[in-house]
PDB file of C-alpha atoms in Angstrom:
ATOM      1  CA  MET L1452      -0.091   0.204   0.149  1.00  0.00           C
ATOM      2  CA  SER L1453       1.325   3.332  -0.880  1.00  0.00           C
ATOM      3  CA  TYR L1454       0.760   6.517   0.842  1.00  0.00           C
ATOM      4  CA  PHE L1455       2.307   9.748   0.824  1.00  0.00           C
ATOM      5  CA  ILE L1456       4.695  11.975   2.924  1.00  0.00           C
ATOM      6  CA  PRO L1457       5.544  16.015   3.982  1.00  0.00           C
ATOM      7  CA  LYS L1458       8.057  17.356   2.225  1.00  0.00           C
ATOM      8  CA  THR L1459       8.728  20.195   4.282  1.00  0.00           C
ATOM      9  CA  GLU L1460       6.759  21.014   7.857  1.00  0.00           C
ATOM     10  CA  CYS L1461       4.540  23.467   6.707  1.00  0.00           C
ATOM     11  CA  GLU L1462       1.956  26.425   8.505  1.00  0.00           C
ATOM     12  CA  ALA L1463      -0.321  27.532   7.702  1.00  0.00           C
ATOM     13  CA  LYS L1464      -3.266  29.809  10.527  1.00  0.00           C
ATOM     14  CA  THR L1465      -6.723  30.312  10.697  1.00  0.00           C
ATOM     15  CA  GLU L1466      -8.781  32.938  12.305  1.00  0.00           C
ATOM     16  CA  ILE L1467     -12.322  32.170  13.668  1.00  0.00           C
ATOM     17  CA  LYS L1468     -14.200  34.640  15.823  1.00  0.00           C
ATOM     18  CA  ASP L1469     -11.212  36.537  17.301  1.00  0.00           C
ATOM     19  CA  SER L1470      -9.107  32.495  17.786  1.00  0.00           C
ATOM     20  CA  ARG L1471      -6.520  32.116  16.169  1.00  0.00           C
ATOM     21  CA  PHE L1472      -5.453  27.823  14.954  1.00  0.00           C
ATOM     22  CA  ILE L1473      -1.664  27.764  13.630  1.00  0.00           C
ATOM     23  CA  GLY L1474      -1.390  24.142  12.034  1.00  0.00           C
ATOM     24  CA  ARG L1475       1.847  22.853  11.560  1.00  0.00           C
ATOM     25  CA  ILE L1476       2.632  19.507   9.938  1.00  0.00           C
ATOM     26  CA  ILE L1477       6.595  18.289   9.959  1.00  0.00           C
ATOM     27  CA  PRO L1478       6.980  14.694   8.315  1.00  0.00           C
ATOM     28  CA  VAL L1479       8.701  12.091  11.355  1.00  0.00           C
ATOM     29  CA  CYS L1480       9.705   9.041  10.999  1.00  0.00           C
ATOM     30  CA  SER L1481       8.886   6.812  14.279  1.00  0.00           C
ATOM     31  CA  ARG L1482       6.055   6.925  16.953  1.00  0.00           C
ATOM     32  CA  GLU L1483       9.844   8.448  18.853  1.00  0.00           C
ATOM     33  CA  ASN L1484      10.976  11.667  15.919  1.00  0.00           C
ATOM     34  CA  ALA L1485       7.107  12.484  16.293  1.00  0.00           C
ATOM     35  CA  GLU L1486       6.731  11.960  19.666  1.00  0.00           C
ATOM     36  CA  ILE L1487      10.418  14.534  20.352  1.00  0.00           C
ATOM     37  CA  LYS L1488       9.132  16.408  17.340  1.00  0.00           C
ATOM     38  CA  LEU L1489       5.918  17.089  19.531  1.00  0.00           C
ATOM     39  CA  LYS L1490       7.455  18.465  22.635  1.00  0.00           C
ATOM     40  CA  GLN L1491       9.689  20.909  21.126  1.00  0.00           C
ATOM     41  CA  VAL L1492       5.949  22.579  19.249  1.00  0.00           C
ATOM     42  CA  LYS L1493       4.864  22.270  22.067  1.00  0.00           C
ATOM     43  CA  GLU L1494       7.275  24.940  24.081  1.00  0.00           C
ATOM     44  CA  LYS L1495       8.015  26.844  21.177  1.00  0.00           C
ATOM     45  CA  PHE L1496       3.794  27.952  21.848  1.00  0.00           C
ATOM     46  CA  ARG L1497       3.964  27.128  25.740  1.00  0.00           C
ATOM     47  CA  ASP L1498       1.904  30.248  25.864  1.00  0.00           C
ATOM     48  CA  ALA L1499      -0.944  29.633  23.796  1.00  0.00           C
ATOM     49  CA  ALA L1500      -4.156  27.723  25.095  1.00  0.00           C
ATOM     50  CA  HIS L1501      -4.677  24.869  23.658  1.00  0.00           C
ATOM     51  CA  ASN L1502      -1.443  22.433  21.271  1.00  0.00           C
ATOM     52  CA  CYS L1503      -3.930  19.587  19.723  1.00  0.00           C
ATOM     53  CA  TRP L1504      -3.056  16.701  16.955  1.00  0.00           C
ATOM     54  CA  ALA L1505      -2.223  13.462  15.643  1.00  0.00           C
ATOM     55  CA  TYR L1506       0.691  11.391  13.985  1.00  0.00           C
ATOM     56  CA  ARG L1507       0.248   8.193  11.749  1.00  0.00           C
ATOM     57  CA  ILE L1508       3.702   6.877  11.202  1.00  0.00           C
ATOM     58  CA  MET L1509       3.968   4.172   8.811  1.00  0.00           C
ATOM     59  CA  SER L1510       7.318   2.934   8.683  1.00  0.00           C
ATOM     60  CA  GLY L1511       8.214  -0.353  10.325  1.00  0.00           C
ATOM     61  CA  GLY L1512       4.321  -0.582  11.055  1.00  0.00           C
ATOM     62  CA  GLU L1513       0.792   1.589  11.089  1.00  0.00           C
ATOM     63  CA  SER L1514       1.083   3.661  14.395  1.00  0.00           C
ATOM     64  CA  ILE L1515      -1.942   6.038  15.529  1.00  0.00           C
ATOM     65  CA  ARG L1516      -1.354   8.911  17.742  1.00  0.00           C
ATOM     66  CA  PHE L1517      -4.248  11.257  18.899  1.00  0.00           C
ATOM     67  CA  SER L1518      -5.397  14.076  21.942  1.00  0.00           C
ATOM     68  CA  ASP L1519      -7.301  17.074  22.173  1.00  0.00           C
ATOM     69  CA  GLU L1520      -5.352  18.198  25.141  1.00  0.00           C
ATOM     70  CA  ALA L1521      -7.877  20.039  27.805  1.00  0.00           C
ATOM     71  CA  GLU L1522     -10.230  20.797  24.055  1.00  0.00           C
ATOM     72  CA  PRO L1523     -13.782  18.602  24.830  1.00  0.00           C
ATOM     73  CA  SER L1524     -14.021  15.097  24.223  1.00  0.00           C
ATOM     74  CA  GLY L1525     -13.828  14.702  20.244  1.00  0.00           C
ATOM     75  CA  THR L1526     -13.528  17.799  19.024  1.00  0.00           C
ATOM     76  CA  ALA L1527      -9.893  18.197  17.955  1.00  0.00           C
ATOM     77  CA  GLY L1528      -7.318  15.627  17.893  1.00  0.00           C
ATOM     78  CA  LYS L1529     -10.168  13.352  15.900  1.00  0.00           C
ATOM     79  CA  PRO L1530     -10.988  15.550  13.297  1.00  0.00           C
ATOM     80  CA  ILE L1531      -6.763  16.427  13.300  1.00  0.00           C
ATOM     81  CA  LEU L1532      -6.660  12.549  12.377  1.00  0.00           C
ATOM     82  CA  GLU L1533      -9.563  12.652   9.417  1.00  0.00           C
ATOM     83  CA  SER L1534      -8.061  14.926   8.114  1.00  0.00           C
ATOM     84  CA  ILE L1535      -4.564  12.927   7.714  1.00  0.00           C
ATOM     85  CA  LEU L1536      -6.016   9.645   6.596  1.00  0.00           C
ATOM     86  CA  GLU L1537      -8.331  11.451   3.571  1.00  0.00           C
ATOM     87  CA  ARG L1538      -5.177  12.409   1.856  1.00  0.00           C
ATOM     88  CA  ASN L1539      -4.211   9.041   2.714  1.00  0.00           C
ATOM     89  CA  ILE L1540      -0.826  10.642   3.957  1.00  0.00           C
ATOM     90  CA  GLY L1541       1.466   8.753   6.995  1.00  0.00           C
ATOM     91  CA  ASP L1542       5.829   9.677   8.139  1.00  0.00           C
ATOM     92  CA  ALA L1543       3.310  12.911  10.241  1.00  0.00           C
ATOM     93  CA  LEU L1544       2.712  14.607  13.142  1.00  0.00           C
ATOM     94  CA  LEU L1545      -0.176  17.377  12.388  1.00  0.00           C
ATOM     95  CA  VAL L1546      -0.447  20.075  15.083  1.00  0.00           C
ATOM     96  CA  VAL L1547      -3.300  22.828  16.308  1.00  0.00           C
ATOM     97  CA  THR L1548      -1.990  25.485  18.083  1.00  0.00           C
ATOM     98  CA  ARG L1549      -5.214  27.412  19.494  1.00  0.00           C
ATOM     99  CA  TYR L1550      -4.722  30.795  20.819  1.00  0.00           C
ATOM    100  CA  PHE L1551      -8.185  31.163  22.478  1.00  0.00           C
ATOM    101  CA  GLY L1552      -9.969  34.753  21.712  1.00  0.00           C
ATOM    102  CA  GLY L1553     -12.454  35.322  24.395  1.00  0.00           C
ATOM    103  CA  THR L1554     -15.603  33.553  22.859  1.00  0.00           C
ATOM    104  CA  LYS L1555     -16.888  29.893  23.158  1.00  0.00           C
ATOM    105  CA  LEU L1556     -16.763  28.342  19.688  1.00  0.00           C
ATOM    106  CA  GLY L1557     -19.330  25.047  21.044  1.00  0.00           C
ATOM    107  CA  ILE L1558     -18.873  21.523  19.972  1.00  0.00           C
ATOM    108  CA  GLY L1559     -19.349  21.772  16.435  1.00  0.00           C
ATOM    109  CA  GLY L1560     -17.601  24.965  16.323  1.00  0.00           C
ATOM    110  CA  LEU L1561     -14.962  23.419  17.874  1.00  0.00           C
ATOM    111  CA  SER L1562     -14.606  20.704  15.490  1.00  0.00           C
ATOM    112  CA  ARG L1563     -14.453  22.138  12.502  1.00  0.00           C
ATOM    113  CA  ALA L1564     -11.829  25.216  13.513  1.00  0.00           C
ATOM    114  CA  TYR L1565      -9.811  22.167  14.622  1.00  0.00           C
ATOM    115  CA  ARG L1566     -10.608  20.250  10.857  1.00  0.00           C
ATOM    116  CA  ASN L1567     -10.600  23.224   8.994  1.00  0.00           C
ATOM    117  CA  CYS L1568      -6.945  24.264   9.999  1.00  0.00           C
ATOM    118  CA  ALA L1569      -5.726  21.164   9.590  1.00  0.00           C
ATOM    119  CA  ARG L1570      -7.276  20.559   5.857  1.00  0.00           C
ATOM    120  CA  GLU L1571      -5.137  24.287   5.437  1.00  0.00           C
ATOM    121  CA  VAL L1572      -1.766  23.200   6.213  1.00  0.00           C
ATOM    122  CA  ILE L1573      -2.788  20.009   4.008  1.00  0.00           C
ATOM    123  CA  ALA L1574      -3.940  21.226   1.072  1.00  0.00           C
ATOM    124  CA  LYS L1575      -0.360  24.131   1.265  1.00  0.00           C
ATOM    125  CA  CYS L1576       2.562  21.296   1.637  1.00  0.00           C
ATOM    126  CA  LYS L1577       3.911  19.969  -0.593  1.00  0.00           C
ATOM    127  CA  LEU L1578       3.151  16.182  -0.987  1.00  0.00           C
ATOM    128  CA  GLU L1579       5.047  12.671  -2.329  1.00  0.00           C
ATOM    129  CA  GLU L1580       3.655   9.110  -2.703  1.00  0.00           C
ATOM    130  CA  LYS L1581       5.803   6.709  -0.861  1.00  0.00           C
ATOM    131  CA  ALA L1582       4.978   3.511  -1.843  1.00  0.00           C
ATOM    132  CA  GLU L1583       5.625  -0.084   0.107  1.00  0.00           C
ATOM    133  CA  ILE L1584       8.913  -2.524  -0.712  1.00  0.00           C
ATOM    134  CA  LEU L1585       8.570  -5.124  -0.886  1.00  0.00           C
ATOM    135  CA  LYS L1586      12.622  -7.399  -0.559  1.00  0.00           C
ATOM    136  CA  LEU L1587      12.596 -10.465  -2.887  1.00  0.00           C
ATOM    137  CA  GLU L1588      15.585 -13.700  -3.225  1.00  0.00           C
ATOM    138  CA  MET L1589      16.026 -14.849  -6.893  1.00  0.00           C
ATOM    139  CA  HIS L1590      17.939 -17.638  -8.471  1.00  0.00           C
ATOM    140  CA  PHE L1591      18.112 -17.976 -11.229  1.00  0.00           C
ATOM    141  CA  LEU L1592      20.421 -19.266 -14.938  1.00  0.00           C
ATOM    142  CA  TYR L1593      23.374 -17.561 -15.906  1.00  0.00           C
ATOM    143  CA  CYS L1594      21.925 -16.900 -19.025  1.00  0.00           C
ATOM    144  CA  TYR L1595      17.979 -14.730 -18.022  1.00  0.00           C
ATOM    145  CA  GLU L1596      20.478 -11.760 -16.241  1.00  0.00           C
ATOM    146  CA  PRO L1597      20.032  -9.487 -19.676  1.00  0.00           C
ATOM    147  CA  GLN L1598      16.793  -9.230 -19.688  1.00  0.00           C
ATOM    148  CA  LEU L1599      15.676  -9.715 -15.680  1.00  0.00           C
ATOM    149  CA  ARG L1600      18.127  -7.070 -15.053  1.00  0.00           C
ATOM    150  CA  ASN L1601      15.999  -4.524 -17.645  1.00  0.00           C
ATOM    151  CA  PHE L1602      13.094  -5.343 -16.556  1.00  0.00           C
ATOM    152  CA  LEU L1603      14.066  -5.360 -12.928  1.00  0.00           C
ATOM    153  CA  TYR L1604      14.728  -1.797 -13.903  1.00  0.00           C
ATOM    154  CA  LYS L1605      11.698  -1.012 -15.627  1.00  0.00           C
ATOM    155  CA  SER L1606       9.452  -2.112 -12.800  1.00  0.00           C
ATOM    156  CA  GLU L1607      11.209   0.297 -10.174  1.00  0.00           C
ATOM    157  CA  GLY L1608      12.768  -1.775  -8.761  1.00  0.00           C
ATOM    158  CA  ALA L1609      17.567  -2.355  -7.407  1.00  0.00           C
ATOM    159  CA  ILE L1610      19.532  -5.646  -6.729  1.00  0.00           C
ATOM    160  CA  ASP L1611      20.900  -5.291  -3.676  1.00  0.00           C
ATOM    161  CA  PHE L1612      23.058  -7.909  -3.625  1.00  0.00           C
ATOM    162  CA  SER L1613      24.419 -10.428  -6.508  1.00  0.00           C
ATOM    163  CA  TYR L1614      26.657 -13.798  -6.377  1.00  0.00           C
ATOM    164  CA  TYR L1615      27.287 -15.614  -9.349  1.00  0.00           C
ATOM    165  CA  GLU L1616      28.102 -19.764  -8.690  1.00  0.00           C
ATOM    166  CA  GLN L1617      26.118 -21.541  -9.917  1.00  0.00           C
ATOM    167  CA  TYR L1618      22.657 -19.315 -10.644  1.00  0.00           C
ATOM    168  CA  VAL L1619      23.132 -16.531 -10.437  1.00  0.00           C
ATOM    169  CA  ILE L1620      21.754 -15.312  -6.336  1.00  0.00           C
ATOM    170  CA  TRP L1621      20.012 -10.816  -6.475  1.00  0.00           C
ATOM    171  CA  LYS L1622      19.320  -9.756  -3.272  1.00  0.00           C
ATOM    172  CA  ILE L1623      15.976  -6.666  -4.001  1.00  0.00           C
ATOM    173  CA  THR L1624      14.008  -3.573  -3.619  1.00  0.00           C
ATOM    174  CA  ILE L1625      10.966  -3.768  -5.619  1.00  0.00           C
ATOM    175  CA  PRO L1626       7.941  -1.013  -5.329  1.00  0.00           C
ATOM    176  CA  GLU L1627       5.053  -3.493  -3.727  1.00  0.00           C
ATOM    177  CA  LYS L1628       2.948  -2.092  -6.635  1.00  0.00           C
ATOM    178  CA  THR L1629       5.094  -3.549  -9.590  1.00  0.00           C
ATOM    179  CA  ALA L1630       6.039  -7.008  -7.910  1.00  0.00           C
ATOM    180  CA  ASP L1631       3.139  -8.918  -8.791  1.00  0.00           C
ATOM    181  CA  GLU L1632       3.858  -7.778 -12.803  1.00  0.00           C
ATOM    182  CA  PHE L1633       7.256  -8.348 -12.122  1.00  0.00           C
ATOM    183  CA  ILE L1634       6.689 -11.659 -10.976  1.00  0.00           C
ATOM    184  CA  SER L1635       4.903 -13.239 -13.510  1.00  0.00           C
ATOM    185  CA  LYS L1636       7.333 -11.567 -16.048  1.00  0.00           C
ATOM    186  CA  CYS L1637      10.027 -12.995 -15.146  1.00  0.00           C
ATOM    187  CA  THR L1638       8.550 -15.862 -14.304  1.00  0.00           C
ATOM    188  CA  ASP L1639       7.760 -16.595 -17.666  1.00  0.00           C
ATOM    189  CA  ILE L1640      11.045 -14.432 -19.464  1.00  0.00           C
ATOM    190  CA  CYS L1641      12.571 -17.909 -17.206  1.00  0.00           C
ATOM    191  CA  ARG L1642      10.083 -20.065 -18.312  1.00  0.00           C
ATOM    192  CA  GLY L1643       9.592 -22.263 -14.954  1.00  0.00           C
ATOM    193  CA  ASP L1644      12.547 -22.364 -13.977  1.00  0.00           C
ATOM    194  CA  LEU L1645      13.190 -19.330 -11.540  1.00  0.00           C
ATOM    195  CA  GLN L1646      12.719 -19.740  -7.334  1.00  0.00           C
ATOM    196  CA  ILE L1647      12.123 -16.405  -5.616  1.00  0.00           C
ATOM    197  CA  ILE L1648      11.953 -15.695  -2.282  1.00  0.00           C
ATOM    198  CA  PRO L1649      10.760 -13.087  -0.152  1.00  0.00           C
ATOM    199  CA  ILE L1650      12.621 -11.767   2.230  1.00  0.00           C
ATOM    200  CA  SER L1651      10.968 -10.785   5.599  1.00  0.00           C
ATOM    201  CA  GLY L1652      10.985  -6.883   6.684  1.00  0.00           C
ATOM    202  CA  LYS L1653      10.009  -4.366   4.242  1.00  0.00           C
TER     203      LYS L1653
END
């Protein structure tokens, strides 16, 4: 499964009934990294009324967390998370900071305000697609190597390791989206005389 990641940090600001909202999306690579970045944002905006947040980590298995940070339950963290999910964004932390303007927005108004600010910062952010990667080991006869190498590169794959004895042995990485076609084509090229072994981990 592919998903989208923010290329850089990005910020957007909105204002509703004198309350100021500052949205910030930050690329992160792990839960620990997300917690460190969140702490930094909270420190930067420590004078704010609330720093509500959500993150979705995909590297090493999906991990999702969110928090309303003392706003009424369900009005902040969940709308922020839903904004992340609706664009299929991963490996990202999104924080919406609120400076209270003196006028209460109500449950529905709060939820819309956090959601809209999250969507604003996502809309401003440049996203790039990240494909899930498969690791495979291949064993085949020497005579097929030129064709397999050519098709591997056309399939956006890469050779991580190669060894030559009775058979050619490759360890490769290849995007999940092209893997099925690649395996089928390689089987045809080698006329079935091909061994492909999945390597655990992505």
